[in-house]
Short mmCIF file of C-alpha atoms in Angstrom, two decimals:
data_model
loop_
_atom_site.label_atom_id
_atom_site.label_comp_id
_atom_site.label_asym_id
_atom_site.label_seq_id
_atom_site.Cartn_x
_atom_site.Cartn_y
_atom_site.Cartn_z
CA MET A 1 0.02 0.06 0.04
CA ARG A 2 1.38 3.53 -0.90
CA VAL A 3 1.82 5.87 1.95
CA ILE A 4 -0.36 9.07 1.53
CA GLN A 5 1.79 12.29 1.09
CA SER A 6 0.05 14.99 3.15
CA ARG A 7 -0.16 18.44 1.82
CA ILE A 8 -1.13 20.03 4.98
CA ASN A 9 0.66 23.17 6.19
CA THR A 10 0.29 23.73 9.63
CA ARG A 11 1.24 27.50 9.34
CA ASP A 12 -1.45 28.07 6.71
CA GLU A 13 -3.81 30.71 7.92
CA ARG A 14 -6.84 28.39 7.00
CA TYR A 15 -5.33 25.57 8.89
CA GLN A 16 -4.78 27.74 12.03
CA ALA A 17 -8.45 29.28 12.09
CA ASN A 18 -9.78 25.78 11.48
CA TYR A 19 -7.72 24.43 14.33
CA ALA A 20 -8.77 27.24 16.71
CA ALA A 21 -12.58 26.75 15.76
CA MET A 22 -12.41 22.89 16.12
CA SER A 23 -10.70 23.38 19.52
CA THR A 24 -13.59 25.57 20.86
CA LEU A 25 -16.07 23.08 19.63
CA VAL A 26 -14.22 20.16 21.34
CA GLU A 27 -14.02 22.12 24.69
CA ALA A 28 -17.71 22.69 24.27
CA VAL A 29 -18.35 18.81 24.23
CA GLU A 30 -15.84 18.47 27.07
CA GLU A 31 -17.96 20.82 29.08
CA ALA A 32 -21.05 19.32 28.42
CA GLN A 33 -19.76 15.76 29.13
CA ARG A 34 -18.41 17.18 32.47
CA ALA A 35 -21.92 18.20 33.48
CA THR A 36 -23.13 14.63 32.97
CA ARG A 37 -20.79 13.19 35.40
CA ALA A 38 -22.28 15.44 38.19
CA GLY A 39 -25.33 13.06 37.95
CA GLY A 40 -28.27 14.44 40.00
CA GLY A 41 -26.34 17.30 41.30
CA GLU A 42 -24.31 17.86 44.47
CA LYS A 43 -27.21 17.25 47.12
CA TYR A 44 -28.11 14.06 45.69
CA VAL A 45 -24.52 12.64 45.02
CA LYS A 46 -23.70 13.62 48.62
CA ARG A 47 -26.52 11.47 50.02
CA HIS A 48 -25.78 8.67 47.69
CA LEU A 49 -22.08 8.90 49.00
CA GLU A 50 -23.27 9.19 52.66
CA ARG A 51 -25.08 5.91 52.34
CA GLY A 52 -21.84 4.19 51.43
CA LYS A 53 -22.73 3.67 47.83
CA LEU A 54 -20.14 4.06 44.84
CA LEU A 55 -21.14 6.20 41.94
CA PRO A 56 -21.81 4.66 38.55
CA ARG A 57 -18.53 5.69 37.01
CA GLU A 58 -16.79 4.44 40.08
CA ARG A 59 -18.44 1.13 39.94
CA ILE A 60 -17.46 0.83 36.32
CA GLU A 61 -13.83 2.01 36.85
CA LEU A 62 -13.18 -0.63 39.30
CA LEU A 63 -14.77 -3.42 37.15
CA LEU A 64 -12.43 -2.60 34.37
CA ASP A 65 -8.97 -4.19 33.74
CA PRO A 66 -6.21 -2.05 35.03
CA ASP A 67 -4.85 -1.63 31.52
CA GLY A 68 -8.13 -1.73 29.82
CA TYR A 69 -10.26 0.88 28.11
CA PHE A 70 -13.74 2.28 28.46
CA LEU A 71 -15.39 3.76 25.39
CA GLU A 72 -18.34 5.55 26.76
CA LEU A 73 -21.40 5.76 24.38
CA MET A 74 -24.16 8.37 23.89
CA PRO A 75 -22.74 10.30 27.09
CA LEU A 76 -24.91 13.49 26.01
CA ALA A 77 -28.27 11.47 25.48
CA GLY A 78 -31.02 13.70 26.33
CA GLN A 79 -28.96 16.99 26.00
CA GLY A 80 -31.10 20.02 25.51
CA ILE A 81 -34.32 18.12 26.04
CA ARG A 82 -36.49 19.61 28.64
CA GLY A 83 -36.87 17.52 31.94
CA ILE A 84 -33.93 14.92 31.00
CA GLU A 85 -30.68 14.99 32.78
CA PRO A 86 -27.82 14.81 30.46
CA GLY A 87 -26.73 11.15 29.78
CA GLY A 88 -30.43 10.04 30.20
CA GLY A 89 -29.72 8.68 33.79
CA ILE A 90 -27.54 5.82 32.76
CA VAL A 91 -23.95 5.35 31.76
CA GLY A 92 -22.98 2.79 28.90
CA GLY A 93 -20.10 1.95 26.90
CA ILE A 94 -17.48 -0.94 25.88
CA GLY A 95 -14.66 -1.87 28.31
CA VAL A 96 -12.40 -4.66 28.93
CA VAL A 97 -13.18 -6.99 32.02
CA SER A 98 -10.90 -9.80 32.76
CA GLY A 99 -9.52 -9.53 29.41
CA VAL A 100 -12.92 -9.57 27.58
CA GLU A 101 -14.70 -6.93 25.84
CA CYS A 102 -18.07 -6.34 27.34
CA LEU A 103 -20.90 -3.89 27.15
CA ILE A 104 -21.29 -2.32 30.72
CA THR A 105 -23.90 -0.13 32.05
CA ALA A 106 -24.69 1.55 35.34
CA THR A 107 -28.07 3.28 36.10
CA GLU A 108 -27.72 6.77 37.97
CA GLY A 109 -29.12 6.35 41.34
CA THR A 110 -28.69 10.07 41.92
CA VAL A 111 -31.04 10.86 39.21
CA LYS A 112 -34.57 10.11 40.65
CA GLY A 113 -33.46 7.08 42.23
CA GLY A 114 -32.26 5.63 38.91
CA ALA A 115 -35.84 5.73 37.53
CA ILE A 116 -35.80 5.11 33.73
CA ASN A 117 -37.04 8.11 31.49
CA GLU A 118 -38.06 8.06 27.82
CA TRP A 119 -34.58 9.01 26.50
CA GLY A 120 -32.73 6.80 29.01
CA LEU A 121 -34.96 3.98 27.50
CA HIS A 122 -34.02 4.71 23.88
CA LYS A 123 -30.33 4.84 25.22
CA SER A 124 -30.60 1.31 26.92
CA LEU A 125 -32.06 -0.14 23.84
CA ARG A 126 -29.49 1.20 21.68
CA LEU A 127 -26.87 -0.15 24.01
CA ALA A 128 -28.42 -3.57 23.86
CA GLU A 129 -28.38 -3.48 20.18
CA ILE A 130 -24.70 -2.76 20.08
CA ALA A 131 -23.95 -5.87 22.64
CA GLU A 132 -26.06 -8.07 20.36
CA LYS A 133 -24.67 -6.77 16.99
CA ASN A 134 -21.11 -7.29 18.08
CA ARG A 135 -21.53 -10.20 20.40
CA LEU A 136 -20.53 -8.69 23.64
CA PRO A 137 -21.22 -10.02 27.16
CA GLY A 138 -23.09 -7.55 29.30
CA VAL A 139 -22.22 -6.50 32.83
CA SER A 140 -24.91 -4.02 34.39
CA PHE A 141 -25.01 -2.34 37.90
CA VAL A 142 -28.52 -1.89 38.61
CA GLU A 143 -30.16 0.51 41.09
CA SER A 144 -33.53 1.57 39.72
CA ALA A 145 -36.88 3.05 40.88
CA GLY A 146 -38.43 1.38 37.58
CA ALA A 147 -40.15 3.44 35.12
CA ASP A 148 -40.61 7.35 35.67
CA LEU A 149 -44.27 7.07 36.55
CA MET A 150 -45.02 10.71 35.66
CA ASN A 151 -44.18 9.64 31.84
CA GLN A 152 -45.09 6.14 31.95
CA SER A 153 -47.07 6.31 28.75
CA LYS A 154 -43.80 7.20 26.89
CA ILE A 155 -41.91 4.25 28.50
CA PHE A 156 -44.22 1.33 29.24
CA VAL A 157 -44.95 -0.16 25.90
CA PRO A 158 -41.38 0.13 24.26
CA GLY A 159 -39.87 -0.72 27.57
CA GLY A 160 -40.70 -4.32 27.25
CA GLN A 161 -38.22 -4.81 24.51
CA THR A 162 -35.58 -4.23 27.30
CA PHE A 163 -36.29 -7.67 28.88
CA ARG A 164 -36.91 -9.30 25.69
CA ASP A 165 -33.49 -8.20 24.56
CA ILE A 166 -31.60 -9.72 27.29
CA THR A 167 -33.28 -13.19 26.91
CA ARG A 168 -32.76 -13.10 23.46
CA ARG A 169 -29.02 -12.49 23.76
CA SER A 170 -28.93 -15.37 26.45
CA LYS A 171 -30.37 -17.56 23.71
CA GLU A 172 -27.56 -16.54 21.28
CA ARG A 173 -24.88 -17.39 24.24
CA ILE A 174 -24.19 -13.64 24.81
CA PRO A 175 -24.41 -13.90 28.75
CA SER A 176 -25.56 -10.86 30.84
CA ILE A 177 -24.44 -10.14 34.34
CA CYS A 178 -26.11 -8.07 36.70
CA VAL A 179 -24.78 -6.59 39.84
CA VAL A 180 -27.61 -5.22 42.09
CA ALA A 181 -26.11 -2.48 44.08
CA GLY A 182 -29.36 -0.63 45.75
CA SER A 183 -33.27 -0.73 45.25
CA SER A 184 -34.54 -2.08 42.28
CA THR A 185 -38.30 -2.03 42.06
CA ALA A 186 -40.97 -3.11 39.17
CA GLY A 187 -39.04 -2.89 35.77
CA GLY A 188 -36.14 -2.58 37.64
CA ALA A 189 -36.42 -5.79 39.36
CA TYR A 190 -36.92 -7.87 36.04
CA LEU A 191 -33.30 -6.71 34.92
CA PRO A 192 -31.80 -9.18 37.31
CA GLY A 193 -34.73 -11.43 36.88
CA MET A 194 -33.98 -11.83 33.11
CA SER A 195 -29.98 -12.01 33.44
CA ASP A 196 -27.95 -15.04 33.28
CA TYR A 197 -26.00 -14.24 36.38
CA VAL A 198 -27.12 -12.06 39.22
CA VAL A 199 -24.88 -10.67 42.39
CA MET A 200 -26.66 -8.95 45.18
CA VAL A 201 -24.81 -6.67 47.55
CA LYS A 202 -25.72 -7.75 51.21
CA ASP A 203 -27.83 -5.02 53.08
CA GLN A 204 -27.93 -2.68 49.96
CA ALA A 205 -29.73 -4.43 47.26
CA LYS A 206 -33.51 -4.65 47.56
CA VAL A 207 -35.35 -6.18 44.71
CA PHE A 208 -39.10 -6.52 44.47
CA LEU A 209 -42.13 -5.92 41.98
CA ALA A 210 -43.74 -3.72 44.57
CA GLY A 211 -42.19 -2.09 47.80
CA PRO A 212 -43.87 -2.18 51.23
CA PRO A 213 -46.35 0.60 50.90
CA LEU A 214 -47.79 -0.83 47.74
CA VAL A 215 -48.00 -4.33 49.09
CA LYS A 216 -49.80 -2.98 52.17
CA MET A 217 -52.28 -1.03 49.96
CA ALA A 218 -52.85 -3.92 47.50
CA THR A 219 -53.04 -7.06 50.03
CA GLY A 220 -53.01 -5.47 53.59
CA GLU A 221 -49.57 -7.31 54.31
CA VAL A 222 -47.23 -5.45 56.47
CA THR A 223 -43.48 -6.35 55.59
CA ASP A 224 -40.07 -4.58 55.43
CA ASP A 225 -37.75 -3.99 52.54
CA GLU A 226 -35.30 -6.74 53.85
CA SER A 227 -37.84 -9.15 54.48
CA LEU A 228 -39.62 -8.62 51.13
CA GLY A 229 -36.78 -8.24 48.82
CA GLY A 230 -33.42 -7.97 50.65
CA ALA A 231 -30.21 -9.43 49.03
CA ALA A 232 -30.15 -12.19 51.84
CA MET A 233 -33.63 -13.43 51.12
CA HIS A 234 -32.94 -13.70 47.42
CA SER A 235 -30.02 -15.44 47.79
CA ARG A 236 -31.19 -17.97 50.39
CA ILE A 237 -34.76 -18.30 49.68
CA SER A 238 -36.24 -17.05 46.56
CA GLY A 239 -33.15 -18.09 44.30
CA VAL A 240 -33.20 -14.52 42.19
CA SER A 241 -29.63 -14.15 43.33
CA ASP A 242 -26.85 -16.36 42.37
CA TYR A 243 -24.23 -14.76 44.53
CA LEU A 244 -24.31 -12.75 47.84
CA ALA A 245 -21.61 -10.06 48.02
CA ASP A 246 -20.45 -8.58 51.27
CA ASP A 247 -20.24 -5.06 49.79
CA GLU A 248 -19.93 -3.43 46.45
CA LEU A 249 -16.12 -4.12 46.03
CA ASP A 250 -16.99 -7.91 46.61
CA GLY A 251 -19.75 -7.57 44.12
CA ILE A 252 -17.43 -6.06 41.67
CA ARG A 253 -14.84 -8.86 42.40
CA ILE A 254 -17.47 -11.50 41.80
CA ALA A 255 -18.57 -10.04 38.47
CA ARG A 256 -15.06 -9.90 37.29
CA GLU A 257 -14.66 -13.66 38.32
CA ILE A 258 -17.90 -14.57 36.32
CA VAL A 259 -16.59 -13.05 33.33
CA SER A 260 -13.12 -14.80 33.84
CA HIS A 261 -14.75 -18.17 33.72
CA LEU A 262 -17.07 -17.57 30.61
CA ASN A 263 -14.15 -19.03 28.60
CA TRP A 264 -14.94 -16.55 26.12
CA ARG A 265 -13.35 -16.58 22.41
CA LYS A 266 -13.68 -14.05 19.66
CA HIS A 267 -14.87 -15.52 16.37
CA GLY A 268 -13.79 -12.72 14.22
CA PRO A 269 -10.27 -12.09 12.56
CA GLU A 270 -7.15 -11.18 14.84
CA PRO A 271 -5.26 -8.00 14.17
CA ARG A 272 -1.97 -7.89 12.42
CA ALA A 273 0.94 -5.83 13.80
CA VAL A 274 -0.02 -2.35 14.56
CA GLU A 275 1.71 0.45 13.00
CA PRO A 276 1.07 4.23 13.82
CA PRO A 277 0.33 6.94 11.29
CA LEU A 278 3.18 9.04 9.98
CA TYR A 279 1.29 12.23 10.73
CA ALA A 280 0.28 13.61 13.91
CA PRO A 281 -3.70 13.09 14.91
CA ASP A 282 -3.62 16.57 16.48
CA GLU A 283 -3.50 17.98 13.12
CA LEU A 284 -6.99 16.65 12.52
CA LEU A 285 -8.29 19.73 14.33
CA GLY A 286 -6.87 21.97 11.61
CA ILE A 287 -8.11 19.97 8.69
CA ALA A 288 -11.88 20.11 8.75
CA SER A 289 -13.66 23.35 8.83
CA ALA A 290 -16.08 24.49 11.67
CA ASP A 291 -18.13 25.68 8.61
CA VAL A 292 -19.24 22.33 6.88
CA ARG A 293 -19.48 24.50 3.64
CA VAL A 294 -15.83 24.72 3.34
CA PRO A 295 -14.47 21.56 1.71
CA PHE A 296 -11.19 19.53 2.70
CA ASP A 297 -9.46 16.51 1.19
CA PRO A 298 -10.60 13.20 3.08
CA ARG A 299 -7.30 11.62 2.22
CA GLU A 300 -5.69 14.01 5.01
CA VAL A 301 -7.92 12.45 7.41
CA ILE A 302 -7.30 9.00 6.30
CA ALA A 303 -3.62 9.52 6.54
CA ARG A 304 -4.00 10.21 10.24
CA ILE A 305 -6.00 7.32 11.18
CA VAL A 306 -4.70 4.48 9.20
CA ASP A 307 -1.82 2.35 10.01
CA GLY A 308 1.37 3.71 8.49
CA SER A 309 -0.65 6.18 6.63
CA ARG A 310 -0.87 3.49 4.04
CA PHE A 311 -4.00 3.58 1.59
CA ALA A 312 -4.63 1.44 -1.38
CA GLU A 313 -6.89 3.63 -3.25
CA PHE A 314 -9.46 2.39 -5.54
CA LYS A 315 -10.46 3.99 -9.08
CA ARG A 316 -8.78 7.26 -8.16
CA GLU A 317 -9.52 8.79 -11.44
CA TYR A 318 -13.17 8.01 -11.45
CA GLY A 319 -15.99 9.36 -9.36
CA GLY A 320 -13.75 12.02 -7.91
CA THR A 321 -16.03 13.20 -5.05
CA LEU A 322 -15.75 9.58 -3.41
CA THR A 323 -12.53 8.25 -2.22
CA CYS A 324 -12.46 4.46 -1.76
CA GLY A 325 -9.59 2.19 -0.73
CA TRP A 326 -8.18 -0.40 1.59
CA ALA A 327 -5.98 0.06 4.69
CA TYR A 328 -5.56 -1.17 8.19
CA ILE A 329 -6.72 0.49 11.48
CA HIS A 330 -4.96 -0.85 14.63
CA GLY A 331 -4.09 -4.01 12.75
CA TYR A 332 -7.71 -4.57 11.41
CA PRO A 333 -8.20 -4.64 7.65
CA VAL A 334 -10.95 -1.96 6.45
CA GLY A 335 -12.28 -0.63 3.40
CA ILE A 336 -12.81 3.17 3.65
CA LEU A 337 -15.52 5.53 1.73
CA ALA A 338 -14.86 9.05 2.22
CA ASN A 339 -16.70 12.06 0.71
CA HIS A 340 -15.38 15.45 -0.51
CA GLY A 341 -18.25 16.93 -2.31
CA VAL A 342 -21.78 15.93 -3.57
CA LEU A 343 -22.19 12.34 -5.14
CA PHE A 344 -22.28 12.12 -8.78
CA SER A 345 -23.68 9.10 -10.61
CA GLU A 346 -19.99 7.91 -11.23
CA SER A 347 -19.10 8.38 -7.42
CA ALA A 348 -22.29 6.33 -6.60
CA ASN A 349 -21.41 3.54 -9.16
CA LYS A 350 -17.80 3.44 -7.69
CA GLY A 351 -19.12 3.24 -4.15
CA ALA A 352 -21.54 0.38 -4.86
CA GLN A 353 -18.78 -1.69 -6.53
CA PHE A 354 -16.35 -0.94 -3.76
CA ILE A 355 -18.90 -2.22 -1.01
CA GLN A 356 -19.35 -5.41 -2.98
CA LEU A 357 -15.81 -5.83 -3.29
CA CYS A 358 -15.26 -5.52 0.48
CA ASN A 359 -18.15 -7.90 1.02
CA GLN A 360 -16.72 -10.37 -1.31
CA GLN A 361 -13.42 -10.52 0.99
CA ALA A 362 -15.43 -9.94 4.54
CA ILE A 363 -13.54 -6.75 4.99
CA PRO A 364 -15.54 -4.22 7.33
CA LEU A 365 -16.43 -0.74 6.06
CA VAL A 366 -15.59 2.58 7.40
CA PHE A 367 -17.65 5.49 6.06
CA LEU A 368 -16.18 8.99 6.70
CA GLN A 369 -19.31 11.11 6.00
CA ASN A 370 -19.05 14.60 4.76
CA ILE A 371 -21.71 14.93 2.14
CA SER A 372 -24.25 17.58 0.87
CA GLY A 373 -26.33 15.14 -0.88
CA PHE A 374 -26.51 13.75 -4.55
CA ILE A 375 -25.96 16.10 -7.57
CA VAL A 376 -29.15 17.73 -8.86
CA GLY A 377 -30.37 19.23 -12.12
CA ARG A 378 -31.87 18.35 -15.53
CA GLN A 379 -28.57 16.93 -16.83
CA TYR A 380 -28.02 14.77 -14.01
CA GLU A 381 -31.65 13.59 -13.83
CA GLU A 382 -31.28 12.61 -17.32
CA GLY A 383 -27.81 10.70 -16.52
CA GLY A 384 -29.64 8.79 -14.03
CA ILE A 385 -28.57 10.07 -10.71
CA ILE A 386 -31.63 8.41 -9.10
CA LYS A 387 -31.08 5.02 -10.34
CA ASN A 388 -27.27 5.18 -9.53
CA GLY A 389 -27.70 6.75 -6.03
CA ALA A 390 -30.32 3.92 -5.38
CA LYS A 391 -27.61 1.40 -6.58
CA MET A 392 -25.16 2.53 -3.78
CA ILE A 393 -27.80 2.77 -1.19
CA ASN A 394 -29.00 -0.74 -2.14
CA ALA A 395 -25.13 -1.80 -1.61
CA VAL A 396 -25.11 -0.06 1.84
CA SER A 397 -28.38 -1.64 2.99
CA ASN A 398 -27.69 -5.27 2.01
CA SER A 399 -23.94 -5.19 3.06
CA GLU A 400 -23.19 -7.92 5.83
CA VAL A 401 -19.72 -6.92 6.71
CA PRO A 402 -19.57 -4.74 9.89
CA LEU A 403 -20.17 -0.92 9.10
CA PHE A 404 -18.86 2.01 10.98
CA THR A 405 -19.74 5.61 10.52
CA ILE A 406 -17.59 8.78 11.35
CA MET A 407 -19.32 12.13 10.67
CA THR A 408 -16.62 14.58 9.86
CA GLY A 409 -18.76 17.38 8.46
CA ALA A 410 -22.04 17.80 6.73
CA SER A 411 -24.75 15.06 6.52
CA TYR A 412 -27.38 16.17 4.18
CA GLY A 413 -30.33 14.63 2.07
CA ALA A 414 -29.93 11.20 0.70
CA GLY A 415 -26.28 11.54 0.95
CA ASN A 416 -26.77 10.49 4.62
CA TYR A 417 -28.37 7.27 3.48
CA ALA A 418 -25.74 6.37 0.85
CA MET A 419 -22.90 7.05 3.37
CA CYS A 420 -24.51 4.65 6.09
CA GLY A 421 -26.40 7.10 8.29
CA ARG A 422 -28.10 6.02 11.61
CA SER A 423 -30.90 4.18 9.93
CA TYR A 424 -28.48 2.11 7.77
CA ASP A 425 -27.46 -0.12 10.86
CA PRO A 426 -23.87 0.79 11.41
CA ARG A 427 -22.25 -1.08 14.27
CA LEU A 428 -21.24 2.35 15.68
CA LEU A 429 -21.51 5.64 14.29
CA PHE A 430 -19.81 8.95 15.90
CA THR A 431 -19.51 12.55 14.85
CA TRP A 432 -17.08 15.20 15.05
CA PRO A 433 -18.18 18.44 16.98
CA ASN A 434 -18.58 20.49 13.67
CA HIS A 435 -21.04 17.88 12.30
CA ARG A 436 -24.38 19.10 10.93
CA ILE A 437 -27.43 16.77 9.75
CA ALA A 438 -30.64 17.62 8.01
CA VAL A 439 -32.49 17.41 4.76
CA MET A 440 -30.40 20.15 3.64
CA GLY A 441 -28.66 23.16 5.06
CA GLY A 442 -30.97 25.75 6.73
CA GLU A 443 -30.51 28.51 4.23
CA GLN A 444 -31.21 26.04 1.34
CA LEU A 445 -34.46 24.61 2.98
CA ALA A 446 -35.72 28.04 3.80
CA GLY A 447 -34.94 29.31 0.38
CA VAL A 448 -36.80 26.32 -1.12
CA LEU A 449 -39.95 27.03 0.80
CA ASP A 450 -39.70 30.65 0.13
CA ILE A 451 -39.76 29.77 -3.64
CA VAL A 452 -42.62 27.29 -3.23
CA ARG A 453 -44.74 30.01 -1.32
CA ARG A 454 -44.16 32.63 -3.88
CA GLU A 455 -45.07 30.35 -6.60
CA ALA A 456 -48.26 29.36 -4.71
CA ALA A 457 -49.17 33.00 -4.12
CA GLU A 458 -48.61 33.77 -8.06
CA LYS A 459 -50.72 30.94 -8.89
CA GLN A 460 -53.56 32.26 -6.83
CA GLY A 461 -53.04 35.71 -7.76
CA ILE A 462 -52.29 36.84 -4.16
CA ALA A 463 -49.98 39.61 -3.61
CA VAL A 464 -46.63 38.76 -1.71
CA ASP A 465 -45.96 40.21 1.73
CA GLU A 466 -42.46 40.58 1.49
CA GLN A 467 -42.00 41.28 5.18
CA GLN A 468 -43.94 38.20 6.24
CA LEU A 469 -42.24 36.18 3.85
CA GLY A 470 -38.83 37.44 4.91
CA MET A 471 -39.69 36.67 8.58
CA ALA A 472 -40.90 33.23 8.05
CA LYS A 473 -37.81 32.50 5.91
CA LYS A 474 -35.31 33.88 8.75
CA MET A 475 -37.45 31.97 11.44
CA LEU A 476 -37.43 28.51 9.47
CA GLU A 477 -33.57 28.96 8.74
CA THR A 478 -32.83 29.48 12.41
CA GLN A 479 -34.99 26.44 13.49
CA VAL A 480 -33.18 24.14 10.96
CA ASN A 481 -29.63 25.42 11.89
CA ASN A 482 -30.70 24.86 15.62
CA GLU A 483 -32.00 21.24 15.01
CA SER A 484 -29.17 20.16 12.76
CA ASP A 485 -26.12 20.83 14.73
CA ALA A 486 -24.05 18.02 16.63
CA PHE A 487 -25.44 18.67 20.05
CA TYR A 488 -28.92 18.39 19.06
CA ALA A 489 -28.28 15.26 16.96
CA THR A 490 -26.40 13.39 19.71
CA GLY A 491 -29.11 14.49 22.44
CA HIS A 492 -31.62 12.94 20.30
CA LEU A 493 -29.51 9.86 19.82
CA TRP A 494 -28.77 10.01 16.06
CA ASP A 495 -25.44 9.03 16.92
CA ASP A 496 -23.44 7.09 19.63
CA GLY A 497 -21.47 10.17 20.75
CA ILE A 498 -19.60 13.37 19.60
CA ILE A 499 -15.85 12.59 19.83
CA ASP A 500 -12.62 14.49 19.72
CA PRO A 501 -11.30 14.22 16.03
CA ARG A 502 -7.99 13.39 17.54
CA GLN A 503 -9.40 10.08 19.06
CA THR A 504 -10.90 8.89 15.76
CA ARG A 505 -8.31 6.35 15.03
CA ASP A 506 -8.50 4.82 18.72
CA ILE A 507 -12.19 4.94 18.73
CA LEU A 508 -12.36 3.16 15.44
CA GLY A 509 -9.80 0.59 16.76
CA ILE A 510 -11.95 -0.29 19.77
CA SER A 511 -15.06 -0.38 17.48
CA LEU A 512 -13.15 -3.10 14.92
CA SER A 513 -11.90 -5.13 17.89
CA ALA A 514 -15.38 -5.16 19.56
CA ALA A 515 -16.81 -6.00 16.20
CA SER A 516 -14.46 -9.18 15.80
CA ASN A 517 -16.17 -11.01 18.79
CA ARG A 518 -18.63 -11.87 16.12
CA ALA A 519 -17.55 -13.55 12.86
CA VAL A 520 -17.05 -11.40 10.19
CA GLU A 521 -19.06 -12.36 6.75
CA GLY A 522 -19.77 -10.76 3.67
CA THR A 523 -22.35 -11.45 1.05
CA SER A 524 -22.52 -11.94 -2.80
CA GLN A 525 -26.29 -11.44 -2.82
CA TRP A 526 -27.92 -8.23 -3.50
CA GLY A 527 -31.25 -6.55 -4.24
CA VAL A 528 -31.99 -5.74 -7.98
CA PHE A 529 -29.64 -2.90 -9.22
CA ARG A 530 -31.32 -0.84 -11.92
CA HIS A 531 -29.30 -0.28 -14.85
#
């Protein structure tokens, strides 16, 4: 594979401006993430600690191998959504426990007693999907008051999938380990009930479908927490608990021990020797502009994330607005598709063929998405942009190798679909903080509707109110711009997290390693390609 020769000049004025703007965006992301670590706030965190309990991230940290990693996923779930604490009341991600990559979760007991809200539920379901798709054993720390009853209508029906998913993973021999570290009621009680292994912490875990007040109201029976659902009772009488831990540290020790005797084996390929890129990842901050309308060469990004900055480019002289080729990331083979402009028919054809080739050799695909959409206009419609664009979308839809997406800039229109957006089932999808996503840019969308309104008024013979149309156009543009930025997208779980561009290579390496827990298989079968 040839080494990519970078043309970046770090003294260039544009590079310096990009670096400063991206650094500001990265700091904004870090500040938002710091807020999620505050849990329910100082008062509730203090109360939690005074009860002798560990915080969720402390539990996870103690569970992990000393030299392992933890890739937190969707840390800003619920960001900017009224009534939702940042993070959605749950911490989750991929980490290494006893040498095994696991999907680790911990409910945030300092936020409404760990009660599940609507966005926490959506996040939990996505985490479960990641565990299933990548064949990752699950370790969960549970301390949950069940559903947030004030919003039960948004939780109850879809919430049942949580328990279905646990049992389906069990059927697929993907075990779930549940450590009950506090009171877990109603839906919170079913989490250990459905898990393969259950650890309960003595004098701390309380698991019941209904607490003493509800039992008294429903049946007249008078009982207490410990007798009704304490860890000792469940370990010695009901059998819901498999292990009785002396304290939380002992519970964590037991969880690590369980993982160690799973006899876990990866089914995917082993990585080859790792070679670092020739160029500094810090330079990624100066390559992409904070303004997604300003183009950049994706080869400069590829040069800083692939092993040895080596890249075997495919059809370089054809379909120039889509760069395709093969490389290694942390020793894992990948096929890369990266945009630098709109997709023309040639670009779409090239992309579809490249996806087929990678499936033929069972090579995972990485999409570096910076796309303003497919080309439009009479010439291009006559040239078959719809059928050729559909061909690439067909290839993405039916691809069976693991797919990973990094949104490095714009994600507009059907380009989002062709470049493996959320609805096309990537194993993991992350965004850079400059990312913007919508049907089209705010200015363009507002302009289109302005034209439509003017034409409608003309057809009806109605005089145009320029002031009213101008205000409507400006309001719509502002709304679309607000609803298409990276923070809005990640708050609504359109991705698995906003990342620092400098961490792109390592995050892809973790993602590829996690995906290799399941056998990597491609396909040679496709839907109908219109010719």
